[in-house]
């Protein structure tokens, strides 16, 4: 029963954090909300009995991808256009992120004390790291290569868009 309630709570938390990430004008604040959404998804994976996928969600998405997003935001010098959000954030701007962080910390503490597999409320999916690695590099090797090329093209595109010469030409043209 507790696992089911935590499951739905984390689902709502992930949706709210994602909506807040979409609605933010400041790109750095949006990235912070998106990190909260990824942490909620990681807890959902852990609750569903997939701790390896939960760890990858935190390491890859909340860690590496978000650092890449912040790097791109800094490289493109994207900032909010006007308003009080350019100044130091007020406590009201930090309130949603603080509430999300407290809710995620509470769910994490609850899930570490609760073994999701013993409750039987949600189905458990068994996948060892060996099984996952085998499927990844044997059965889906072509898909992995295609995704890796897409990430490479995205990185090259971000470097091309963020070149200093291009920005200087655009500023001179205005």
PDB file of C-alpha atoms in Angstrom:
ATOM      1  CA  UNK A   1       0.000   0.000   0.000  1.00  0.00           C
ATOM      2  CA  UNK A   2       2.788   2.416   0.904  1.00  0.00           C
ATOM      3  CA  UNK A   3       4.677   1.561  -2.293  1.00  0.00           C
ATOM      4  CA  UNK A   4       1.616   2.314  -4.399  1.00  0.00           C
ATOM      5  CA  UNK A   5       1.083   5.691  -2.720  1.00  0.00           C
ATOM      6  CA  UNK A   6       4.768   6.553  -3.129  1.00  0.00           C
ATOM      7  CA  UNK A   7       4.585   5.474  -6.787  1.00  0.00           C
ATOM      8  CA  UNK A   8       1.724   7.850  -7.571  1.00  0.00           C
ATOM      9  CA  UNK A   9       3.269  10.636  -5.478  1.00  0.00           C
ATOM     10  CA  UNK A  10       6.547  10.333  -7.387  1.00  0.00           C
ATOM     11  CA  UNK A  11       4.660  10.305 -10.678  1.00  0.00           C
ATOM     12  CA  UNK A  12       2.882  13.536  -9.789  1.00  0.00           C
ATOM     13  CA  UNK A  13       6.173  14.994  -8.570  1.00  0.00           C
ATOM     14  CA  UNK A  14       7.872  14.166 -11.871  1.00  0.00           C
ATOM     15  CA  UNK A  15       5.035  15.737 -13.864  1.00  0.00           C
ATOM     16  CA  UNK A  16       5.019  18.912 -11.738  1.00  0.00           C
ATOM     17  CA  UNK A  17       8.806  19.270 -11.950  1.00  0.00           C
ATOM     18  CA  UNK A  18       8.694  18.782 -15.715  1.00  0.00           C
ATOM     19  CA  UNK A  19       5.925  21.364 -16.118  1.00  0.00           C
ATOM     20  CA  UNK A  20       7.891  23.839 -14.001  1.00  0.00           C
ATOM     21  CA  UNK A  21      10.948  23.164 -16.172  1.00  0.00           C
ATOM     22  CA  UNK A  22       8.934  23.924 -19.290  1.00  0.00           C
ATOM     23  CA  UNK A  23       7.364  27.102 -17.891  1.00  0.00           C
ATOM     24  CA  UNK A  24      10.544  28.705 -16.563  1.00  0.00           C
ATOM     25  CA  UNK A  25      11.964  31.695 -18.417  1.00  0.00           C
ATOM     26  CA  UNK A  26      15.383  31.355 -16.836  1.00  0.00           C
ATOM     27  CA  UNK A  27      17.122  28.385 -18.491  1.00  0.00           C
ATOM     28  CA  UNK A  28      19.225  27.580 -15.428  1.00  0.00           C
ATOM     29  CA  UNK A  29      16.103  27.325 -13.268  1.00  0.00           C
ATOM     30  CA  UNK A  30      14.532  25.079 -15.919  1.00  0.00           C
ATOM     31  CA  UNK A  31      17.546  22.774 -15.769  1.00  0.00           C
ATOM     32  CA  UNK A  32      17.261  22.569 -11.977  1.00  0.00           C
ATOM     33  CA  UNK A  33      13.593  21.591 -12.248  1.00  0.00           C
ATOM     34  CA  UNK A  34      14.471  19.027 -14.897  1.00  0.00           C
ATOM     35  CA  UNK A  35      17.069  17.512 -12.560  1.00  0.00           C
ATOM     36  CA  UNK A  36      14.321  17.154  -9.955  1.00  0.00           C
ATOM     37  CA  UNK A  37      12.173  15.409 -12.528  1.00  0.00           C
ATOM     38  CA  UNK A  38      15.003  13.002 -13.338  1.00  0.00           C
ATOM     39  CA  UNK A  39      15.502  12.215  -9.654  1.00  0.00           C
ATOM     40  CA  UNK A  40      11.780  11.462  -9.316  1.00  0.00           C
ATOM     41  CA  UNK A  41      12.001   9.155 -12.338  1.00  0.00           C
ATOM     42  CA  UNK A  42      15.031   7.432 -10.821  1.00  0.00           C
ATOM     43  CA  UNK A  43      13.091   6.776  -7.636  1.00  0.00           C
ATOM     44  CA  UNK A  44      10.238   5.399  -9.734  1.00  0.00           C
ATOM     45  CA  UNK A  45      12.643   2.986 -11.430  1.00  0.00           C
ATOM     46  CA  UNK A  46      14.009   1.939  -8.040  1.00  0.00           C
ATOM     47  CA  UNK A  47      10.490   1.419  -6.761  1.00  0.00           C
ATOM     48  CA  UNK A  48       9.717  -0.762  -9.787  1.00  0.00           C
ATOM     49  CA  UNK A  49      12.642  -3.010  -8.917  1.00  0.00           C
ATOM     50  CA  UNK A  50      15.173  -1.728 -11.420  1.00  0.00           C
ATOM     51  CA  UNK A  51      17.960  -0.203  -9.290  1.00  0.00           C
ATOM     52  CA  UNK A  52      20.474  -0.353 -12.147  1.00  0.00           C
ATOM     53  CA  UNK A  53      18.270   1.776 -14.383  1.00  0.00           C
ATOM     54  CA  UNK A  54      17.659   4.139 -11.437  1.00  0.00           C
ATOM     55  CA  UNK A  55      21.405   4.570 -10.961  1.00  0.00           C
ATOM     56  CA  UNK A  56      21.888   5.223 -14.674  1.00  0.00           C
ATOM     57  CA  UNK A  57      19.052   7.741 -14.643  1.00  0.00           C
ATOM     58  CA  UNK A  58      20.867   9.712 -11.966  1.00  0.00           C
ATOM     59  CA  UNK A  59      24.370   9.294 -13.396  1.00  0.00           C
ATOM     60  CA  UNK A  60      23.593   9.853 -17.078  1.00  0.00           C
ATOM     61  CA  UNK A  61      20.567  12.135 -17.192  1.00  0.00           C
ATOM     62  CA  UNK A  62      20.699  14.078 -13.936  1.00  0.00           C
ATOM     63  CA  UNK A  63      24.480  14.202 -14.086  1.00  0.00           C
ATOM     64  CA  UNK A  64      26.053  14.159 -17.513  1.00  0.00           C
ATOM     65  CA  UNK A  65      23.208  15.409 -19.702  1.00  0.00           C
ATOM     66  CA  UNK A  66      22.332  18.256 -17.342  1.00  0.00           C
ATOM     67  CA  UNK A  67      25.980  19.330 -17.183  1.00  0.00           C
ATOM     68  CA  UNK A  68      25.935  19.335 -20.984  1.00  0.00           C
ATOM     69  CA  UNK A  69      22.783  21.490 -20.951  1.00  0.00           C
ATOM     70  CA  UNK A  70      24.372  23.950 -18.513  1.00  0.00           C
ATOM     71  CA  UNK A  71      27.506  24.038 -20.665  1.00  0.00           C
ATOM     72  CA  UNK A  72      25.441  24.826 -23.753  1.00  0.00           C
ATOM     73  CA  UNK A  73      23.469  27.506 -21.883  1.00  0.00           C
ATOM     74  CA  UNK A  74      26.711  29.141 -20.765  1.00  0.00           C
ATOM     75  CA  UNK A  75      28.273  28.792 -24.222  1.00  0.00           C
ATOM     76  CA  UNK A  76      25.293  30.379 -25.970  1.00  0.00           C
ATOM     77  CA  UNK A  77      24.999  33.008 -23.231  1.00  0.00           C
ATOM     78  CA  UNK A  78      21.264  32.449 -22.985  1.00  0.00           C
ATOM     79  CA  UNK A  79      19.795  34.533 -20.206  1.00  0.00           C
ATOM     80  CA  UNK A  80      16.365  35.801 -19.235  1.00  0.00           C
ATOM     81  CA  UNK A  81      15.466  38.966 -21.107  1.00  0.00           C
ATOM     82  CA  UNK A  82      14.151  41.117 -18.296  1.00  0.00           C
ATOM     83  CA  UNK A  83      12.373  41.127 -15.002  1.00  0.00           C
ATOM     84  CA  UNK A  84      13.361  40.355 -11.472  1.00  0.00           C
ATOM     85  CA  UNK A  85      14.614  36.887 -12.387  1.00  0.00           C
ATOM     86  CA  UNK A  86      17.861  38.435 -13.682  1.00  0.00           C
ATOM     87  CA  UNK A  87      18.704  39.537 -10.165  1.00  0.00           C
ATOM     88  CA  UNK A  88      19.382  37.202  -7.303  1.00  0.00           C
ATOM     89  CA  UNK A  89      16.462  34.816  -6.842  1.00  0.00           C
ATOM     90  CA  UNK A  90      14.055  35.584  -4.050  1.00  0.00           C
ATOM     91  CA  UNK A  91      12.833  33.033  -1.533  1.00  0.00           C
ATOM     92  CA  UNK A  92       9.551  32.788  -3.440  1.00  0.00           C
ATOM     93  CA  UNK A  93      11.438  31.674  -6.543  1.00  0.00           C
ATOM     94  CA  UNK A  94      13.253  29.055  -4.489  1.00  0.00           C
ATOM     95  CA  UNK A  95      10.087  27.783  -2.762  1.00  0.00           C
ATOM     96  CA  UNK A  96       8.964  25.332  -5.513  1.00  0.00           C
ATOM     97  CA  UNK A  97      12.430  23.849  -5.870  1.00  0.00           C
ATOM     98  CA  UNK A  98      12.763  23.604  -2.094  1.00  0.00           C
ATOM     99  CA  UNK A  99       9.411  21.805  -1.820  1.00  0.00           C
ATOM    100  CA  UNK A 100      10.365  19.433  -4.641  1.00  0.00           C
ATOM    101  CA  UNK A 101      13.719  18.712  -3.023  1.00  0.00           C
ATOM    102  CA  UNK A 102      12.113  18.027   0.357  1.00  0.00           C
ATOM    103  CA  UNK A 103       9.535  15.716  -1.248  1.00  0.00           C
ATOM    104  CA  UNK A 104      12.245  13.831  -3.126  1.00  0.00           C
ATOM    105  CA  UNK A 105      14.400  13.514  -0.018  1.00  0.00           C
ATOM    106  CA  UNK A 106      11.401  12.218   1.935  1.00  0.00           C
ATOM    107  CA  UNK A 107      10.600   9.652  -0.754  1.00  0.00           C
ATOM    108  CA  UNK A 108      14.243   8.589  -0.888  1.00  0.00           C
ATOM    109  CA  UNK A 109      14.341   8.030   2.865  1.00  0.00           C
ATOM    110  CA  UNK A 110      11.045   6.162   2.718  1.00  0.00           C
ATOM    111  CA  UNK A 111      12.217   3.933  -0.137  1.00  0.00           C
ATOM    112  CA  UNK A 112      15.541   3.139   1.507  1.00  0.00           C
ATOM    113  CA  UNK A 113      13.641   1.877   4.532  1.00  0.00           C
ATOM    114  CA  UNK A 114      11.071   0.073   2.417  1.00  0.00           C
ATOM    115  CA  UNK A 115      12.099  -2.807   0.202  1.00  0.00           C
ATOM    116  CA  UNK A 116       9.936  -2.435  -2.923  1.00  0.00           C
ATOM    117  CA  UNK A 117      10.393  -6.078  -3.849  1.00  0.00           C
ATOM    118  CA  UNK A 118       8.967  -7.360  -0.591  1.00  0.00           C
ATOM    119  CA  UNK A 119       5.712  -5.444  -0.866  1.00  0.00           C
ATOM    120  CA  UNK A 120       4.546  -7.081  -4.069  1.00  0.00           C
ATOM    121  CA  UNK A 121       2.490  -3.985  -4.884  1.00  0.00           C
ATOM    122  CA  UNK A 122       4.276  -3.404  -8.148  1.00  0.00           C
ATOM    123  CA  UNK A 123       5.639  -5.921 -10.581  1.00  0.00           C
ATOM    124  CA  UNK A 124       9.381  -6.528 -10.403  1.00  0.00           C
ATOM    125  CA  UNK A 125      11.421  -6.642 -13.558  1.00  0.00           C
ATOM    126  CA  UNK A 126      14.607  -8.632 -13.279  1.00  0.00           C
ATOM    127  CA  UNK A 127      17.563  -7.476 -15.302  1.00  0.00           C
ATOM    128  CA  UNK A 128      21.081  -7.980 -14.146  1.00  0.00           C
ATOM    129  CA  UNK A 129      23.831  -5.714 -15.454  1.00  0.00           C
ATOM    130  CA  UNK A 130      25.129  -8.677 -17.496  1.00  0.00           C
ATOM    131  CA  UNK A 131      21.742  -9.204 -19.175  1.00  0.00           C
ATOM    132  CA  UNK A 132      21.424  -5.516 -19.871  1.00  0.00           C
ATOM    133  CA  UNK A 133      24.936  -5.268 -21.320  1.00  0.00           C
ATOM    134  CA  UNK A 134      24.348  -8.306 -23.485  1.00  0.00           C
ATOM    135  CA  UNK A 135      21.111  -6.861 -24.863  1.00  0.00           C
ATOM    136  CA  UNK A 136      22.698  -3.459 -25.355  1.00  0.00           C
ATOM    137  CA  UNK A 137      25.764  -4.548 -27.283  1.00  0.00           C
ATOM    138  CA  UNK A 138      24.459  -7.663 -29.044  1.00  0.00           C
ATOM    139  CA  UNK A 139      20.784  -7.215 -29.839  1.00  0.00           C
ATOM    140  CA  UNK A 140      20.578  -3.404 -30.018  1.00  0.00           C
ATOM    141  CA  UNK A 141      24.113  -2.528 -31.162  1.00  0.00           C
ATOM    142  CA  UNK A 142      22.897  -0.705 -34.298  1.00  0.00           C
ATOM    143  CA  UNK A 143      20.427   1.420 -32.314  1.00  0.00           C
ATOM    144  CA  UNK A 144      23.147   2.336 -29.817  1.00  0.00           C
ATOM    145  CA  UNK A 145      25.469   3.405 -32.638  1.00  0.00           C
ATOM    146  CA  UNK A 146      22.730   5.523 -34.236  1.00  0.00           C
ATOM    147  CA  UNK A 147      22.023   7.257 -30.924  1.00  0.00           C
ATOM    148  CA  UNK A 148      25.727   7.866 -30.350  1.00  0.00           C
ATOM    149  CA  UNK A 149      26.010   9.525 -33.787  1.00  0.00           C
ATOM    150  CA  UNK A 150      22.976  11.687 -33.007  1.00  0.00           C
ATOM    151  CA  UNK A 151      24.646  12.863 -29.788  1.00  0.00           C
ATOM    152  CA  UNK A 152      27.856  13.565 -31.705  1.00  0.00           C
ATOM    153  CA  UNK A 153      25.965  15.597 -34.329  1.00  0.00           C
ATOM    154  CA  UNK A 154      24.164  17.529 -31.568  1.00  0.00           C
ATOM    155  CA  UNK A 155      27.475  18.378 -29.906  1.00  0.00           C
ATOM    156  CA  UNK A 156      28.987  19.522 -33.227  1.00  0.00           C
ATOM    157  CA  UNK A 157      25.868  21.610 -33.905  1.00  0.00           C
ATOM    158  CA  UNK A 158      26.068  23.221 -30.478  1.00  0.00           C
ATOM    159  CA  UNK A 159      29.716  24.107 -31.050  1.00  0.00           C
ATOM    160  CA  UNK A 160      28.849  25.529 -34.488  1.00  0.00           C
ATOM    161  CA  UNK A 161      25.971  27.634 -33.159  1.00  0.00           C
ATOM    162  CA  UNK A 162      28.029  28.862 -30.226  1.00  0.00           C
ATOM    163  CA  UNK A 163      31.049  29.993 -32.221  1.00  0.00           C
ATOM    164  CA  UNK A 164      32.180  33.478 -31.189  1.00  0.00           C
ATOM    165  CA  UNK A 165      32.613  34.633 -34.824  1.00  0.00           C
ATOM    166  CA  UNK A 166      28.982  33.917 -35.635  1.00  0.00           C
ATOM    167  CA  UNK A 167      27.699  35.796 -32.591  1.00  0.00           C
ATOM    168  CA  UNK A 168      29.887  38.789 -33.387  1.00  0.00           C
ATOM    169  CA  UNK A 169      28.547  38.902 -36.979  1.00  0.00           C
ATOM    170  CA  UNK A 170      24.980  38.731 -35.725  1.00  0.00           C
ATOM    171  CA  UNK A 171      25.585  41.533 -33.239  1.00  0.00           C
ATOM    172  CA  UNK A 172      27.183  43.707 -35.959  1.00  0.00           C
ATOM    173  CA  UNK A 173      24.259  43.059 -38.313  1.00  0.00           C
ATOM    174  CA  UNK A 174      21.684  44.358 -35.846  1.00  0.00           C
TER     175      UNK A 174
END
